Amino acid sequence: MKNLKQIYSTAIVAFMLLLGTASFAQKTVMVGGAPMYPTKDIIDNAVNSKDHTTLVAAVKAAGLVETLKGKGPFTVFAPTNEAFDKLPKGTVETVLKPENKEMLQGILTYHVVAGKWSAADIMKAIKKGNGKYTAKTVQGGTLNFMMDGKDVWVMDEKGGRAKVTIADVNQSNGVIHVVDTVLMHK
């Protein structure tokens, strides 16, 4: 009888631990053919995405690696290689030059909002704002968020629009939302 009670108690504890772990578990999302592990930071995940090699090169050239490996939390709107390809010919090569480091830092930090904003948080803010939500970026500018059907869109200060193509890629120090266009500040 004593062994049965011990087994029963152990089973309850194990079940409760499993239940507790499951409620806090974050799923691993595939981006650019690579798993993005919620236990890794933004940089340690991004370097594995084949869709973000231009972004990673830009972050390195801007000297922002240590910042994005920091505690955060950060919400990053991460443009894909295809998003960078939409820029006028020669733009990427120009901003990657050492003499343009400050300009590059401005462009990249314009894609970052302090805090951890899930897609649900953004959609809730859009609804509360009667169809629009404005957030201040780390760069100091603003991004405007809106919905088109079920899609979340981001509008930059120059009127450019980016669609969130993959939302809620959780990181140990924030969250990434993949976007299809590079956002530009004034």
CSV table of C-alpha atoms in Angstrom, one decimal:
chain,number,residue,atom,x,y,z
A,1,MET,CA,0.0,0.0,0.0
A,2,LYS,CA,2.9,2.4,0.9
A,3,ASN,CA,4.5,1.7,-2.5
A,4,LEU,CA,1.3,2.3,-4.3
A,5,LYS,CA,0.9,5.7,-2.6
A,6,GLN,CA,4.5,6.6,-3.5
A,7,ILE,CA,3.9,5.6,-7.1
A,8,TYR,CA,0.7,7.6,-7.2
A,9,SER,CA,2.4,10.7,-5.6
A,10,THR,CA,5.3,10.5,-8.0
A,11,ALA,CA,2.9,10.2,-11.0
A,12,ILE,CA,1.0,13.3,-9.9
A,13,VAL,CA,4.2,15.3,-9.4
A,14,ALA,CA,5.5,14.1,-12.8
A,15,PHE,CA,2.2,15.0,-14.5
A,16,MET,CA,2.1,18.5,-12.9
A,17,LEU,CA,5.7,19.1,-14.0
A,18,LEU,CA,4.9,18.0,-17.5
A,19,LEU,CA,1.8,20.2,-17.5
A,20,GLY,CA,3.7,23.2,-16.2
A,21,THR,CA,6.5,22.8,-18.7
A,22,ALA,CA,4.1,22.5,-21.6
A,23,SER,CA,2.3,25.7,-20.7
A,24,PHE,CA,5.6,27.6,-20.8
A,25,ALA,CA,7.0,25.8,-23.9
A,26,GLN,CA,7.5,27.9,-27.0
A,27,LYS,CA,7.6,26.3,-30.3
A,28,THR,CA,10.6,26.2,-32.6
A,29,VAL,CA,9.8,27.9,-35.9
A,30,MET,CA,11.6,27.2,-39.2
A,31,VAL,CA,12.9,30.4,-40.9
A,32,GLY,CA,15.2,30.2,-44.0
A,33,GLY,CA,15.4,26.5,-43.8
A,34,ALA,CA,16.7,26.5,-40.2
A,35,PRO,CA,15.1,26.0,-36.8
A,36,MET,CA,14.9,29.1,-34.7
A,37,TYR,CA,15.2,27.9,-31.1
A,38,PRO,CA,13.4,30.0,-28.4
A,39,THR,CA,16.4,29.2,-26.1
A,40,LYS,CA,18.8,31.0,-28.4
A,41,ASP,CA,19.2,34.8,-28.8
A,42,ILE,CA,18.4,36.8,-31.9
A,43,ILE,CA,21.9,36.6,-33.4
A,44,ASP,CA,22.5,32.9,-32.6
A,45,ASN,CA,19.3,32.1,-34.5
A,46,ALA,CA,19.5,34.6,-37.3
A,47,VAL,CA,23.0,33.4,-38.5
A,48,ASN,CA,21.4,30.1,-39.5
A,49,SER,CA,18.6,31.5,-41.7
A,50,LYS,CA,19.4,31.3,-45.4
A,51,ASP,CA,16.8,34.0,-45.9
A,52,HIS,CA,18.6,36.5,-43.7
A,53,THR,CA,22.3,36.5,-44.8
A,54,THR,CA,22.1,40.1,-45.9
A,55,LEU,CA,20.6,41.2,-42.6
A,56,VAL,CA,23.2,39.3,-40.7
A,57,ALA,CA,26.0,40.9,-42.8
A,58,ALA,CA,24.5,44.3,-42.2
A,59,VAL,CA,24.2,43.7,-38.4
A,60,LYS,CA,27.9,42.7,-38.3
A,61,ALA,CA,28.9,45.7,-40.4
A,62,ALA,CA,26.9,48.0,-38.2
A,63,GLY,CA,28.6,46.7,-35.0
A,64,LEU,CA,25.2,45.6,-33.6
A,65,VAL,CA,25.9,42.0,-32.9
A,66,GLU,CA,26.6,42.4,-29.1
A,67,THR,CA,23.5,44.7,-28.8
A,68,LEU,CA,21.2,42.1,-30.3
A,69,LYS,CA,22.8,39.3,-28.2
A,70,GLY,CA,22.0,41.5,-25.2
A,71,LYS,CA,19.3,40.9,-22.6
A,72,GLY,CA,16.6,42.8,-24.4
A,73,PRO,CA,13.8,42.1,-24.8
A,74,PHE,CA,13.7,43.2,-28.4
A,75,THR,CA,11.0,42.9,-31.1
A,76,VAL,CA,12.8,42.8,-34.5
A,77,PHE,CA,11.1,43.2,-37.8
A,78,ALA,CA,13.6,41.2,-39.9
A,79,PRO,CA,13.8,41.8,-43.6
A,80,THR,CA,14.6,38.9,-45.8
A,81,ASN,CA,17.3,38.8,-48.5
A,82,GLU,CA,14.5,39.4,-51.0
A,83,ALA,CA,13.4,42.5,-49.1
A,84,PHE,CA,16.9,43.9,-49.5
A,85,ASP,CA,16.9,43.0,-53.2
A,86,LYS,CA,13.9,45.3,-53.6
A,87,LEU,CA,16.1,48.3,-52.7
A,88,PRO,CA,17.6,50.4,-55.6
A,89,LYS,CA,20.7,48.8,-57.2
A,90,GLY,CA,23.8,49.5,-55.2
A,91,THR,CA,22.0,50.5,-52.0
A,92,VAL,CA,23.1,47.5,-49.9
A,93,GLU,CA,26.7,47.7,-51.1
A,94,THR,CA,26.7,51.4,-50.3
A,95,VAL,CA,25.4,51.1,-46.7
A,96,LEU,CA,27.7,48.2,-45.9
A,97,LYS,CA,30.8,50.4,-46.4
A,98,PRO,CA,32.6,51.3,-43.2
A,99,GLU,CA,32.1,55.1,-43.8
A,100,ASN,CA,28.3,54.5,-43.8
A,101,LYS,CA,28.2,52.6,-40.5
A,102,GLU,CA,26.1,55.3,-38.7
A,103,MET,CA,23.6,55.3,-41.6
A,104,LEU,CA,23.4,51.5,-41.5
A,105,GLN,CA,22.9,51.5,-37.7
A,106,GLY,CA,20.0,53.9,-38.2
A,107,ILE,CA,18.4,51.7,-40.8
A,108,LEU,CA,18.8,48.5,-38.7
A,109,THR,CA,17.7,50.0,-35.3
A,110,TYR,CA,14.6,51.4,-37.1
A,111,HIS,CA,13.5,47.7,-37.4
A,112,VAL,CA,13.7,47.2,-33.6
A,113,VAL,CA,11.1,48.0,-31.0
A,114,ALA,CA,11.9,47.7,-27.3
A,115,GLY,CA,10.0,45.0,-25.5
A,116,LYS,CA,8.6,41.7,-26.6
A,117,TRP,CA,5.6,42.3,-28.9
A,118,SER,CA,3.9,39.1,-30.1
A,119,ALA,CA,1.6,39.3,-33.2
A,120,ALA,CA,-1.4,39.0,-30.8
A,121,ASP,CA,-0.1,42.0,-28.8
A,122,ILE,CA,0.3,44.0,-32.0
A,123,MET,CA,-3.2,43.0,-33.3
A,124,LYS,CA,-4.7,43.9,-29.9
A,125,ALA,CA,-3.1,47.3,-30.1
A,126,ILE,CA,-4.3,47.8,-33.7
A,127,LYS,CA,-7.8,46.9,-32.6
A,128,LYS,CA,-7.6,49.3,-29.6
A,129,GLY,CA,-6.3,52.0,-31.9
A,130,ASN,CA,-9.3,51.6,-34.3
A,131,GLY,CA,-7.3,50.0,-37.0
A,132,LYS,CA,-3.8,51.5,-36.4
A,133,TYR,CA,-1.1,51.3,-33.9
A,134,THR,CA,2.1,53.4,-33.8
A,135,ALA,CA,5.3,52.2,-32.0
A,136,LYS,CA,8.5,54.0,-31.4
A,137,THR,CA,11.6,52.3,-32.7
A,138,VAL,CA,15.0,52.0,-31.0
A,139,GLN,CA,16.3,54.4,-33.7
A,140,GLY,CA,13.8,57.0,-32.5
A,141,GLY,CA,11.4,57.0,-35.4
A,142,THR,CA,7.9,55.4,-35.6
A,143,LEU,CA,6.4,52.4,-37.3
A,144,ASN,CA,2.6,52.2,-38.0
A,145,PHE,CA,0.9,48.9,-37.8
A,146,MET,CA,-2.4,47.9,-39.4
A,147,MET,CA,-4.3,44.8,-40.5
A,148,ASP,CA,-5.3,43.7,-44.0
A,149,GLY,CA,-7.6,40.7,-43.5
A,150,LYS,CA,-5.6,38.5,-41.2
A,151,ASP,CA,-2.2,39.9,-42.2
A,152,VAL,CA,-0.2,42.4,-40.1
A,153,TRP,CA,1.4,45.2,-42.1
A,154,VAL,CA,4.0,47.7,-41.1
A,155,MET,CA,4.2,51.2,-42.6
A,156,ASP,CA,7.4,53.1,-42.3
A,157,GLU,CA,7.8,56.9,-42.1
A,158,LYS,CA,8.4,57.2,-45.9
A,159,GLY,CA,5.1,55.4,-46.7
A,160,GLY,CA,6.7,52.0,-47.5
A,161,ARG,CA,4.7,48.9,-46.4
A,162,ALA,CA,6.0,45.6,-45.2
A,163,LYS,CA,4.0,42.5,-44.7
A,164,VAL,CA,4.7,40.2,-41.7
A,165,THR,CA,5.3,36.9,-43.4
A,166,ILE,CA,6.4,34.9,-40.4
A,167,ALA,CA,5.2,36.0,-37.0
A,168,ASP,CA,6.2,35.1,-33.5
A,169,VAL,CA,9.7,33.6,-33.9
A,170,ASN,CA,10.5,33.6,-30.2
A,171,GLN,CA,14.0,34.2,-29.0
A,172,SER,CA,15.6,34.1,-25.6
A,173,ASN,CA,15.9,37.9,-25.7
A,174,GLY,CA,12.8,38.8,-27.6
A,175,VAL,CA,10.9,38.0,-30.8
A,176,ILE,CA,11.4,38.3,-34.5
A,177,HIS,CA,8.7,39.0,-37.1
A,178,VAL,CA,10.0,38.3,-40.6
A,179,VAL,CA,9.0,41.1,-43.1
A,180,ASP,CA,9.1,41.2,-46.9
A,181,THR,CA,10.3,44.8,-47.2
A,182,VAL,CA,13.1,46.9,-45.7
A,183,LEU,CA,11.6,49.7,-43.6
A,184,MET,CA,13.0,53.2,-44.0
A,185,HIS,CA,13.0,56.2,-41.6
A,186,LYS,CA,12.9,59.9,-42.5
